[in-house]
Coordinates of C-alpha atoms and ligand atoms in Angstrom, one line a residue:
X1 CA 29.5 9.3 4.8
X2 CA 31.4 7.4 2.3
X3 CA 33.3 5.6 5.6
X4 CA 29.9 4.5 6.9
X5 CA 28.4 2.9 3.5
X6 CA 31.8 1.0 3.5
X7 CA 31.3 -0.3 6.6
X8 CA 27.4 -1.0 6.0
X9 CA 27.8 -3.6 3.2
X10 CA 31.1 -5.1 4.9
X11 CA 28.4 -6.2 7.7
X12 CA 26.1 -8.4 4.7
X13 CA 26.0 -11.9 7.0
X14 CA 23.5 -14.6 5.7
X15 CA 21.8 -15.4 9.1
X16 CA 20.1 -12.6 11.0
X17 CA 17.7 -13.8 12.3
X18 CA 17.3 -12.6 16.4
X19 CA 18.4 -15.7 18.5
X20 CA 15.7 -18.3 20.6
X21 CA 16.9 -17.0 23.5
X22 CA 16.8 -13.2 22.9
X23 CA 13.0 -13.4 22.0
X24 CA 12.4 -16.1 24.7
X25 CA 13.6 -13.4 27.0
X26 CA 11.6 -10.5 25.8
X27 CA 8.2 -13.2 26.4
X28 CA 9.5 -13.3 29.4
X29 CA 9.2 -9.5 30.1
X30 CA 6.0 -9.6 28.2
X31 CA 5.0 -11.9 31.2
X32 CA 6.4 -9.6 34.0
X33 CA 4.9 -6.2 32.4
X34 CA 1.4 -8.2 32.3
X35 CA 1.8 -9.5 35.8
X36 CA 2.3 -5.0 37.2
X37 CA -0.7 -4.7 34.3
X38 CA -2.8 -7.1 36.2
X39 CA -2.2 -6.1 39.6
X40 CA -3.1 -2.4 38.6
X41 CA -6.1 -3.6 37.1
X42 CA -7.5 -5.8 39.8
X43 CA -6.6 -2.6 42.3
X44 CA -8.1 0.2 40.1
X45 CA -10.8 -1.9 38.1
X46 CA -9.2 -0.5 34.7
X47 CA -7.1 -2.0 32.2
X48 CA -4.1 0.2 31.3
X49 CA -4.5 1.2 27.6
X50 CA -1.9 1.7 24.6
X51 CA -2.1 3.6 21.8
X52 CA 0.5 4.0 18.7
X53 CA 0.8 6.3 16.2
X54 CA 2.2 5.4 12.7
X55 CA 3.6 7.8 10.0
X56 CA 5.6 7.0 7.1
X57 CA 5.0 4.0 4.7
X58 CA 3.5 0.1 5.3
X59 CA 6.6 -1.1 6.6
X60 CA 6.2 1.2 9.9
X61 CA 2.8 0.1 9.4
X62 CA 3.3 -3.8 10.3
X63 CA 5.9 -3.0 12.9
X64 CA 3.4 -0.7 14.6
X65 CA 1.3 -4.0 14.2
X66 CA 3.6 -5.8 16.3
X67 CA 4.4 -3.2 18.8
X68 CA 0.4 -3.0 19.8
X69 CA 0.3 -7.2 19.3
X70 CA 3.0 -6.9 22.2
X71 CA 1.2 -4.2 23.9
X72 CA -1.8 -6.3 24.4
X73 CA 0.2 -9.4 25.5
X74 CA 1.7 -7.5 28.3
X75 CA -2.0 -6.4 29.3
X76 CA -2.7 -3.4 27.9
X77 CA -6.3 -2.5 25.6
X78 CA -6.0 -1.0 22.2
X79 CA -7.0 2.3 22.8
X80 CA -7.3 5.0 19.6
X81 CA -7.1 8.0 22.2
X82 CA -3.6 9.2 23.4
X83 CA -5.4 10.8 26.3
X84 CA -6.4 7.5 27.4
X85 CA -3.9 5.6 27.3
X86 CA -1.0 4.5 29.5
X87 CA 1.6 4.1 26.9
X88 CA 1.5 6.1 23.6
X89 CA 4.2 4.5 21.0
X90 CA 5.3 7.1 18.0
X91 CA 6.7 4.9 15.2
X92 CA 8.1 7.9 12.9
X93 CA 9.6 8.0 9.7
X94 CA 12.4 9.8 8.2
X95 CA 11.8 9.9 4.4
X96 CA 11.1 13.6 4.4
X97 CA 11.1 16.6 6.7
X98 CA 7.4 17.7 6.6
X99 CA 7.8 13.4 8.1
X100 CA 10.1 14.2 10.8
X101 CA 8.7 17.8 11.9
X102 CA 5.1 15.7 12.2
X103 CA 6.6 13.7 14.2
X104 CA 8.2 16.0 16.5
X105 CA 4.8 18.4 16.6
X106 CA 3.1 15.5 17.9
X107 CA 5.3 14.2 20.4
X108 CA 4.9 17.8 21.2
X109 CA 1.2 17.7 22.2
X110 CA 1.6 14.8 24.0
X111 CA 3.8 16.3 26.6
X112 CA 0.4 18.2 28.2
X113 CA -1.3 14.1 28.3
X114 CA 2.3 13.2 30.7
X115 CA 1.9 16.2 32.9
X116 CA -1.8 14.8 33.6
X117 CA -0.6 11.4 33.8
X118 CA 2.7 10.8 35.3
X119 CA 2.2 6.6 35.0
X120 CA 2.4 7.4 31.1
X121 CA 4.7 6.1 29.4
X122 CA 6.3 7.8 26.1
X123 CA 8.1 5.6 23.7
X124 CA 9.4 7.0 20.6
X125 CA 10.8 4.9 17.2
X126 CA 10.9 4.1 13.6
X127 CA 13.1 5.5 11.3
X128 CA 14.0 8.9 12.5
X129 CA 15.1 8.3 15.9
X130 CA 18.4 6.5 14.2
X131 CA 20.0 9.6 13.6
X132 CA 22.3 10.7 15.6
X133 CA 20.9 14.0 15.3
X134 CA 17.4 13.0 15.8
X135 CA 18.6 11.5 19.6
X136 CA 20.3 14.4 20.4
X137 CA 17.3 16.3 19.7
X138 CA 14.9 14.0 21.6
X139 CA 17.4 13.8 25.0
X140 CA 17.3 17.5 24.9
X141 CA 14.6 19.1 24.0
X142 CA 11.9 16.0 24.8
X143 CA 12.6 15.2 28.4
X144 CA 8.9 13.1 28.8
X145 CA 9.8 10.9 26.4
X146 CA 10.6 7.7 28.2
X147 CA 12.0 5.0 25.9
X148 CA 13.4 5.6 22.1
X149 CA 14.4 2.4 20.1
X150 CA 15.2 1.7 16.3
X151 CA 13.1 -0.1 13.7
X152 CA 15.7 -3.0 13.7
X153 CA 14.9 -3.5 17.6
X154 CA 11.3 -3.6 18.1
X155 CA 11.3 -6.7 19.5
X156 CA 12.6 -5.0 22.4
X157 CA 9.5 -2.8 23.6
X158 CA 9.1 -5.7 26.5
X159 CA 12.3 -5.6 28.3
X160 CA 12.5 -1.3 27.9
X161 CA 9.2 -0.9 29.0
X162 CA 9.7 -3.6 32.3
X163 CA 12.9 -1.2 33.5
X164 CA 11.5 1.9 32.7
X165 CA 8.4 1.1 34.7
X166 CA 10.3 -0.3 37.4
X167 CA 12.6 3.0 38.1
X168 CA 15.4 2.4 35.0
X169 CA 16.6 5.8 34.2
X170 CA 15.7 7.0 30.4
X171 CA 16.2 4.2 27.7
X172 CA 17.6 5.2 24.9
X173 CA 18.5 2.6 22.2
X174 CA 18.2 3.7 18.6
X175 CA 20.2 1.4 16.7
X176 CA 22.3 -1.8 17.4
X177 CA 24.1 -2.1 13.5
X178 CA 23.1 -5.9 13.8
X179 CA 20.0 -5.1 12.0
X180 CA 18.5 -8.7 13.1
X181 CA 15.5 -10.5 12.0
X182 CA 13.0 -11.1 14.6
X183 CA 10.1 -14.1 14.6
X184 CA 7.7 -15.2 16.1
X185 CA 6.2 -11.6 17.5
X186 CA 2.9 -11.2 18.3
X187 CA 0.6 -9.0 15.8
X188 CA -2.6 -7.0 16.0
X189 CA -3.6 -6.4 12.6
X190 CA -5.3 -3.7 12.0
X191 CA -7.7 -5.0 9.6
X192 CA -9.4 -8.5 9.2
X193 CA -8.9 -9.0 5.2
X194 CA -6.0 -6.8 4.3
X195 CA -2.8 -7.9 5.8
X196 CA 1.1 -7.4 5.5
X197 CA 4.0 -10.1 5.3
X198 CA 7.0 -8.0 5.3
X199 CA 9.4 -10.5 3.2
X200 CA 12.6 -8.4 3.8
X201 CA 14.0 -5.6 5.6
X202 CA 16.8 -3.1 4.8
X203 CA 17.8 -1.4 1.4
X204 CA 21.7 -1.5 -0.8
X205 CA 20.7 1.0 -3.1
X206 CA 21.6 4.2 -1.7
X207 CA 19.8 6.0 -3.8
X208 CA 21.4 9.7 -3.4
X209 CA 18.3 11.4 -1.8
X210 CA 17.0 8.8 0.7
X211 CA 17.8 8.1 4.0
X212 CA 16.0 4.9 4.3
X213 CA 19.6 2.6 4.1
X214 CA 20.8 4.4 6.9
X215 CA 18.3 4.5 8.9
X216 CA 16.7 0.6 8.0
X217 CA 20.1 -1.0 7.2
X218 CA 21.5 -3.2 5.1
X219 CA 19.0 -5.9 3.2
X220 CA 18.2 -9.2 4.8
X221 CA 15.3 -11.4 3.9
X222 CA 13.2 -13.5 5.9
X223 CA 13.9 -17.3 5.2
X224 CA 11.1 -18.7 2.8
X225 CA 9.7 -21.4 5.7
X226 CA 8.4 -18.4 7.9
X227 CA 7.2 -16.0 5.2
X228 CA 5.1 -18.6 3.7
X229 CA 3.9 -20.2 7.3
X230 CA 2.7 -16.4 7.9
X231 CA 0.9 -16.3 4.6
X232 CA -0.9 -19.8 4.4
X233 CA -2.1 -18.9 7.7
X234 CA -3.4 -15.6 7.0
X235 CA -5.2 -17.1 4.0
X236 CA -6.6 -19.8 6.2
X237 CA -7.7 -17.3 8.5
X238 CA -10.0 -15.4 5.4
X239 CA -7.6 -12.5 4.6
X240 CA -8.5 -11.3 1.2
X241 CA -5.8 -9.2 0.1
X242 CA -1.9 -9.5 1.5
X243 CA 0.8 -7.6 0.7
X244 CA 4.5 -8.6 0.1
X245 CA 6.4 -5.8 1.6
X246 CA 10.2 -4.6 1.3
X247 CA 11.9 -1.9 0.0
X248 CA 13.2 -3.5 -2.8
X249 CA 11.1 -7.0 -3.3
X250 CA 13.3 -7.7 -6.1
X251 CA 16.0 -8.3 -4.1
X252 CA 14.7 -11.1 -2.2
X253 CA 17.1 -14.0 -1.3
X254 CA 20.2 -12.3 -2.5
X255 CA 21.3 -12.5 0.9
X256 CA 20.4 -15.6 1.9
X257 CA 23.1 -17.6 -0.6
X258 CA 20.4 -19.9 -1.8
X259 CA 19.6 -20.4 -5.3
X260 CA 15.9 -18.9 -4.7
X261 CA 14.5 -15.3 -5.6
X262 CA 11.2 -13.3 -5.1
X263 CA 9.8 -15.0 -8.2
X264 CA 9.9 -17.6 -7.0
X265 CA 8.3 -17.4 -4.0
X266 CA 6.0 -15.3 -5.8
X267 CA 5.1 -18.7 -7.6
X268 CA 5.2 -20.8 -4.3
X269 CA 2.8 -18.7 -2.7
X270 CA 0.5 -18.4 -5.5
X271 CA -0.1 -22.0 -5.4
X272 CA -1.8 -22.2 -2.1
X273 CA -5.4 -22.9 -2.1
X274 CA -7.9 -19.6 -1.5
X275 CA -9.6 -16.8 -2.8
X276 CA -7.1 -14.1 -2.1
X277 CA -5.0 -11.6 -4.1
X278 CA -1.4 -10.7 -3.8
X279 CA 0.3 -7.3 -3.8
X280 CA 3.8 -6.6 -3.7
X281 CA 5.8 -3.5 -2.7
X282 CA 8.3 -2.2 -4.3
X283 CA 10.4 -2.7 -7.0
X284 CA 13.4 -1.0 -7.8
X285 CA 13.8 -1.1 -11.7
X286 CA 17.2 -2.4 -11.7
X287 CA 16.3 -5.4 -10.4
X288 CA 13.1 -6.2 -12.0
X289 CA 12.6 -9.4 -14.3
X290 CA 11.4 -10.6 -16.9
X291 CA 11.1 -13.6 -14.9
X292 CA 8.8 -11.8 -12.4
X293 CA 6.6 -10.5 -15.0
X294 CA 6.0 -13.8 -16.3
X295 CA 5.2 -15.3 -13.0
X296 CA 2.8 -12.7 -12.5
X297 CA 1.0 -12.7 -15.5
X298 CA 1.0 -16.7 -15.4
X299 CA -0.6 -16.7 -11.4
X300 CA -3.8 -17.1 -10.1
X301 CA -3.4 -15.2 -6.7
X302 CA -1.3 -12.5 -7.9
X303 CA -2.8 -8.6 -8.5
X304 CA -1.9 -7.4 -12.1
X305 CA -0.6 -4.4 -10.4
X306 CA 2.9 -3.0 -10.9
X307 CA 4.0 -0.7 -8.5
X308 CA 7.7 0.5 -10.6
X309 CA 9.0 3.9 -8.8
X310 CA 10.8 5.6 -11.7
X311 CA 11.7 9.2 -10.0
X312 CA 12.5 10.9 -13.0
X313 CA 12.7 10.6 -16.9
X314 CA 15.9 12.4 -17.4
X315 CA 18.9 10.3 -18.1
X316 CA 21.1 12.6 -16.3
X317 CA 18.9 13.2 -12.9
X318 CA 18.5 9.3 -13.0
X319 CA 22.4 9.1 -13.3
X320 CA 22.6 11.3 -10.2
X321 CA 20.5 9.7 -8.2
X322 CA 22.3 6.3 -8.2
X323 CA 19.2 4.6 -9.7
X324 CA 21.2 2.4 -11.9
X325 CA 18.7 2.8 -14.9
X326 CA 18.2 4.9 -17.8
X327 CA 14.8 5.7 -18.9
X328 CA 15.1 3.2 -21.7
X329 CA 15.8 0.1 -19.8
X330 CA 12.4 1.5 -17.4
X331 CA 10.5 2.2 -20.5
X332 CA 11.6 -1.3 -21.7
X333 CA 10.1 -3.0 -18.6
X334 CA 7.4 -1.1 -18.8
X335 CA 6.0 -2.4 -22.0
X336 CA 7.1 -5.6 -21.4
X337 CA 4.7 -5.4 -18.4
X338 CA 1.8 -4.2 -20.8
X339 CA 2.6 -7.1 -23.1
X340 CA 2.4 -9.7 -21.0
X341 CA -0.8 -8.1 -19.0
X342 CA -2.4 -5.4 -20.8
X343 CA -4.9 -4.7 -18.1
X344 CA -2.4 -4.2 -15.7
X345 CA -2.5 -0.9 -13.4
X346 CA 0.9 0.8 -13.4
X347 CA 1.6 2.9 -10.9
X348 CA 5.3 5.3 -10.1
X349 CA 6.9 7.4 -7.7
X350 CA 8.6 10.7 -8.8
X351 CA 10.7 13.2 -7.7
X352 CA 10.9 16.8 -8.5
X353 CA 13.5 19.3 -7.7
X354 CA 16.3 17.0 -7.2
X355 CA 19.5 19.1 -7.3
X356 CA 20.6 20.5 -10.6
X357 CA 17.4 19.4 -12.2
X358 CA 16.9 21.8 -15.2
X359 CA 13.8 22.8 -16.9
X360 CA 15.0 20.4 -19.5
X361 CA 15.1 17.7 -17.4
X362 CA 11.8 18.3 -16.1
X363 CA 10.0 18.3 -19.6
X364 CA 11.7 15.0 -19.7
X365 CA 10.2 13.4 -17.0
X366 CA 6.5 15.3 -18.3
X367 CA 7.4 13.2 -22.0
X368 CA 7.8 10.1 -19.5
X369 CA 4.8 10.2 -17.9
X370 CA 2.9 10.6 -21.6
X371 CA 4.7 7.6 -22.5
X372 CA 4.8 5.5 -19.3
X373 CA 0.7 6.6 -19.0
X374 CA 0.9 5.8 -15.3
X375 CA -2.6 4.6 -13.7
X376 CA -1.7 7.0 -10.8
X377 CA 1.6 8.5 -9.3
X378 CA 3.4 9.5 -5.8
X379 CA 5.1 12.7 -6.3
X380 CA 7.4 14.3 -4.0
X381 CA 9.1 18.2 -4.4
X382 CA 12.4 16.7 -3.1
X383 CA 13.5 17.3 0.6
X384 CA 17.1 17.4 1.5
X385 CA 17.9 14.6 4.2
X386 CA 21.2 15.4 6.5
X387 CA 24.3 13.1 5.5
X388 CA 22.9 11.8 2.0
X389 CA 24.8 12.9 -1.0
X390 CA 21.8 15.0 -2.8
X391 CA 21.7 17.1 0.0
X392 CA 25.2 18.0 -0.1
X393 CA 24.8 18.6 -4.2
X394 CA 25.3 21.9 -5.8
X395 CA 22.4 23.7 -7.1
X396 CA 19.6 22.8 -5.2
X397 CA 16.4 24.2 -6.3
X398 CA 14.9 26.9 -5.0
X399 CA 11.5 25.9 -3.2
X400 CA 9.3 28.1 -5.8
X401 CA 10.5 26.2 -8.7
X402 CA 10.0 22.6 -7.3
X403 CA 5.7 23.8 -6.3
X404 CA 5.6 25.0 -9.4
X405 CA 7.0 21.9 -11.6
X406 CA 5.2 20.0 -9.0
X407 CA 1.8 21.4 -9.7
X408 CA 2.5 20.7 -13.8
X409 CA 3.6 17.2 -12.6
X410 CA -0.3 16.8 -11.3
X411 CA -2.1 18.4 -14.0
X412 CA -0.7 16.3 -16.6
X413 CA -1.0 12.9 -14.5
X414 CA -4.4 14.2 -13.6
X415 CA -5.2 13.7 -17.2
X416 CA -3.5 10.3 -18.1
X417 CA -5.5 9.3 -15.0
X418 CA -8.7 10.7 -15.9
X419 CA -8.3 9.0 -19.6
X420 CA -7.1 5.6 -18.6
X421 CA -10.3 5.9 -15.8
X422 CA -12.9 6.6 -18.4
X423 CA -11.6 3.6 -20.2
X424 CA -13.5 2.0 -17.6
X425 CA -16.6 3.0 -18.4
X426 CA -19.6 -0.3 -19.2
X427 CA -16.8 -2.4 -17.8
X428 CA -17.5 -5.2 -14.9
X429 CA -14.3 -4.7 -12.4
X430 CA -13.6 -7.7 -9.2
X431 CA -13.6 -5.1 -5.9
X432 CA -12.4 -5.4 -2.3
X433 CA -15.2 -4.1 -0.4
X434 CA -13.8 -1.9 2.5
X435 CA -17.0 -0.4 3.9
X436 CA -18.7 2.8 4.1
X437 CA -16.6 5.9 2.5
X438 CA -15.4 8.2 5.3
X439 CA -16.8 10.9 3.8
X440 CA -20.5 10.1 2.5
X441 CA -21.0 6.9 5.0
X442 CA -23.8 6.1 2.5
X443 CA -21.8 5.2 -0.2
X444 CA -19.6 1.9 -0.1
X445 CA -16.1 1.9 -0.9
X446 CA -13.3 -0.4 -2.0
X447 CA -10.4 -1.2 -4.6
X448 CA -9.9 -3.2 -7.6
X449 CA -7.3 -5.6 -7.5
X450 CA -5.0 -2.8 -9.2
X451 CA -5.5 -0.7 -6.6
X452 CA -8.0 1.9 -7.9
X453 CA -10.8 3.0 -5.7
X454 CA -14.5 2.0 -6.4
X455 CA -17.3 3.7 -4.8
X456 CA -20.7 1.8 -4.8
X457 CA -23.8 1.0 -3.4
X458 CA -22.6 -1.7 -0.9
X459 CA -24.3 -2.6 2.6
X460 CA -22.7 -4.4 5.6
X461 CA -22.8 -7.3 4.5
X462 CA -20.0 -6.9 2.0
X463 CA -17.2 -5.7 4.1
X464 CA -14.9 -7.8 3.6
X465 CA -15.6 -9.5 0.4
X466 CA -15.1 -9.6 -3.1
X467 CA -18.0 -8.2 -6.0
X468 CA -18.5 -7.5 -9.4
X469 CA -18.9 -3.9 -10.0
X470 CA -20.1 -2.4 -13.0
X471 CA -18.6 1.0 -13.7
X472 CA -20.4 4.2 -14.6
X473 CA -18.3 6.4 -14.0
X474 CA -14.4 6.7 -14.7
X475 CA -13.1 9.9 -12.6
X476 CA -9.3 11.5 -12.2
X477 CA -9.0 9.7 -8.3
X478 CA -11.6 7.1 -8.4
X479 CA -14.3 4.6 -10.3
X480 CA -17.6 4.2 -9.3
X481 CA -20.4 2.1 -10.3
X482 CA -23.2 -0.7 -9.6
X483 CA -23.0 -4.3 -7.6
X484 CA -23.8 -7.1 -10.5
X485 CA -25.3 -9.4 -7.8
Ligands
SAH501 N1 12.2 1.6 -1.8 C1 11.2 2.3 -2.6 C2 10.9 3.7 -2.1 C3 10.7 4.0 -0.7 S1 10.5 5.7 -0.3 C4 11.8 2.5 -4.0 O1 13.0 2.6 -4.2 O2 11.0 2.5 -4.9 C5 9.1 6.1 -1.3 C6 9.4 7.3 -2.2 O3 9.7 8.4 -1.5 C7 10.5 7.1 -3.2 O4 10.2 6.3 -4.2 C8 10.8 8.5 -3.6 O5 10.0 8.9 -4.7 C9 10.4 9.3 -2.4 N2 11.5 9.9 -1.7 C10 12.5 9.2 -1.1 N3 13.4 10.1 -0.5 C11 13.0 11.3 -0.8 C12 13.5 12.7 -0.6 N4 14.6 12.9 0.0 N5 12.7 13.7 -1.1 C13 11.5 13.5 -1.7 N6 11.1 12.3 -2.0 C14 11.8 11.2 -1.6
SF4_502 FE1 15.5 4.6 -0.9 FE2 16.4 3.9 -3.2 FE3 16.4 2.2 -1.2 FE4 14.1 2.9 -2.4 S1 15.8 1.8 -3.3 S2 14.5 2.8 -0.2 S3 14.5 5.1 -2.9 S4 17.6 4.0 -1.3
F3S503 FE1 9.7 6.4 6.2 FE2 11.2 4.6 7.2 FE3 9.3 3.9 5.6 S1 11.9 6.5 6.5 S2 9.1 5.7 4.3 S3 9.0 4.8 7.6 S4 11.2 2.9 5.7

């Protein structure tokens, strides 16, 4: 383990990105898979259809975004029924097992759709399939799956797919330790006024329990000139809401060698012309400035919405999981946040269960969370992932005890939630409108720009658009209220 992290940060180069000529190739097997999709359409009188499958967090959300943009330039319809489709792509994550043994249960099921239909195609990627273990598992015990690639190699669904259509034996490809930066793919966003712009990729931190920097390597950020062409133009194009993605924002441009961080693209971005908000996601304490704060509470564009994962409140669990803070340097930017932007929504990730954590240490993190008063939290019971330090830690906790802390965990952020929501109460809140709720299609639905949900009484029209909602209501998971028209 220690002999691979070595090797990991030995590889930091400034330019990554994937050359002309690779991607130039891949159009051109984009071209020659759409030339066998044509022919089988004009003989059979139906398109072949592709359907992918996301788990795991936004960042496998935008690749899967690109796969399908790719899919449909090599002639294949968006389909949202594996039974249908030709190829099925299952962009998998890692982060925990209940993650991976989704994954694996539904690459399961689709092994009856292959023996149906033997023209399918199976392709398998994202984060899990980069262990070794993982491809092992997948050559094995998973003969029908076809093609199994990397996060870092995406780009390269054209040229697998061509062979393995064309007679190549199983392709198998899950990780090339270049961990390249590829432009300029086609994308099918799933939504027409919420959008991603994934500003870097990779992660240093190591914190103990995650696998994420061994699966997504080591951090490289896209040059500024192509994250802010990708923006302007989804702003001219009417997207409403666009997210900054990576998994530590904060760390933008470290790699590049230029004198130029995420604040201040934050501030470059901000200044383009529109009525759009911006999100970003996420920030590692460690790393977050004052500087940042400032920009965000001085911006036009950007969502007073901190999103500041602080795992635990204990000094010592916080020590052991190589997060690099204390809870008084969190706390610290915490209220600095609050000072600067009182209104702002704060939300945090936390673990519970991490190895040796004592019921000590627990109450610590519960006295955390009645000081931090998160808007809303993520919380995880912690799940061993194979070759990361935690999971090789003495004392792990015994699966009773992590439900149980977990379920106190909930009840008290259930409460801060449910006070800081009927703070809303009489007041007028700026919403997203998504559309009808998925479960009571007669009520509308959306977010605030911090990211809390809103029911209402919308109608079609509003998809898609900003309103003025007056609250009523202030509830643990959700607002609702009236349209001020
Ligand atoms: N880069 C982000 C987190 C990405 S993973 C950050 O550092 O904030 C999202 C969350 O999953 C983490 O914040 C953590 O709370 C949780 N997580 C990661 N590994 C985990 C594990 N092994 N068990 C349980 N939760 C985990
Ligand atoms: Fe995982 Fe830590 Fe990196 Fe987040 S910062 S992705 S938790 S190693
Ligand atoms: Fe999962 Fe990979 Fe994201 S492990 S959380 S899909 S970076």
């Amino acid at each position: 383990m220690n002999g691979r992290k070595a090797n990991f940060y030995l590889m930091t180069v400034k330019d990554r990105a994937v050359s002309a000529e690779e991607i130039n190739k891949q159009k051109e097997f984009i071209e020659r898979v759409r030339k066998v999709n044509d022919e089988h359409f004009l003989a059979s009188g139906k398109r072949r259809r592709a359907f992918v499958l996301t788990l795991g967090c936004q960042q496998n959300e935008a690749d899967s975004e690109r796969l399908m943009g790719m899919a449909i330039e090599m002639g294949y319809e968006k389909t949202e029924t594996p039974e249908d489709a030709s190829l099925i792509m299952v962009n998998t994550c890692a982060i925990r097992e209940h993650a991976e043994k989704r994954a694996l249960s539904l690459v399961g099921q689709y092994k009856h759709i292959k023996a149906k239909n033997p023209d399918l195609v199976i392709v398998i990627c994202g984060c899990m399939v980069v262990q070794e273990h993982r491809v092992r598992d997948i050559k094995m015990r998973y003969p029908y799956v076809d093609i199994l690639f990397g996060p870092s190699l995406i780009y390269k669904l054209p040229e697998h797919l061509f062979k393995r259509m064309n007679g190549s034996n199983r392709i198998f490809d899950p990780d090339d330790k270049e961990y390249a930066v590829a432009e300029g793919l086609p994308v099918c966003r799933e939504n027409k006024f919420r959008a991603w712009v994934s500003v870097m990729y990779g992660c240093n931190n190591f914190c103990s329990y995650c696998i994420v920097p061994y699966v997504r390597g080591r951090e490289r950020s896209r040059k500024k000139e192509d994250v802010i062409a990708e923006f302007s133009e989804l702003v001219r194009a009417g997207y409403k809401d666009i997210t900054l993605l990576g998994q530590n924002v904060n760390s933008y441009g470290k790699d590049s060698g230029f004198d130029y961080d995420f604040a201040d693209l934050l501030s470059e971005l901000d200044k383009i012309e529109g009525d759009y908000v911006i999100h970003f996601m996420t920030s590692h304490p460690k790393d977050a400035t004052r500087k940042l704060i400032d920009v965000m509470a001085s911006s036009k564009h950007v969502a007073r919405h901190f999103h500041l994962p602080m795992q635990s409140g204990s000094d010592r669990v916080l020590k052991a999981m190589n997060r690099k803070y204390d809870f008084e340097k969190y706390i610290g930017i915490r209220d600095y946040i609050k000072e600067k932007m009182p209104d702002a929504t704060l939300t945090s990730d936390i673990i519970v269960g991490f190895p040796g954590e004592t019921d000590e240490d627990f109450e610590d993190t519960l006295a955390a969370l009645r000081r931090a008063r998160f808007d809303m939290i993520f919380s995880f019971q912690y799940s061993p992932r194979e070759n990361t330090p935690a999971a090789a830690m003495d004392c792990q906790i015994p699966k009773e005890v992590k439900a149980e802390r977990f379920e106190r965990l909930l009840a008290l952020q259930n409460d801060i939630s449910y006070s800081l929501n009927k703070e809303f109460e009489g007041r007028v809140v700026r919403v997203l409108c998504d559309g009808p709720s998925k479960n009571n299609p007669d009520v509308f639905s959306g977010r605030t720009d911090g990211g809390k949900i809103v029911f209402f009484d919308g109608d079609e029209r509003d998809i898609g658009k900003f309103l003025n909602i007056k609250i009523e209501t202030g509830d643990t998971f959700a607002l609702s209220g009236k349209i001020e028209r």
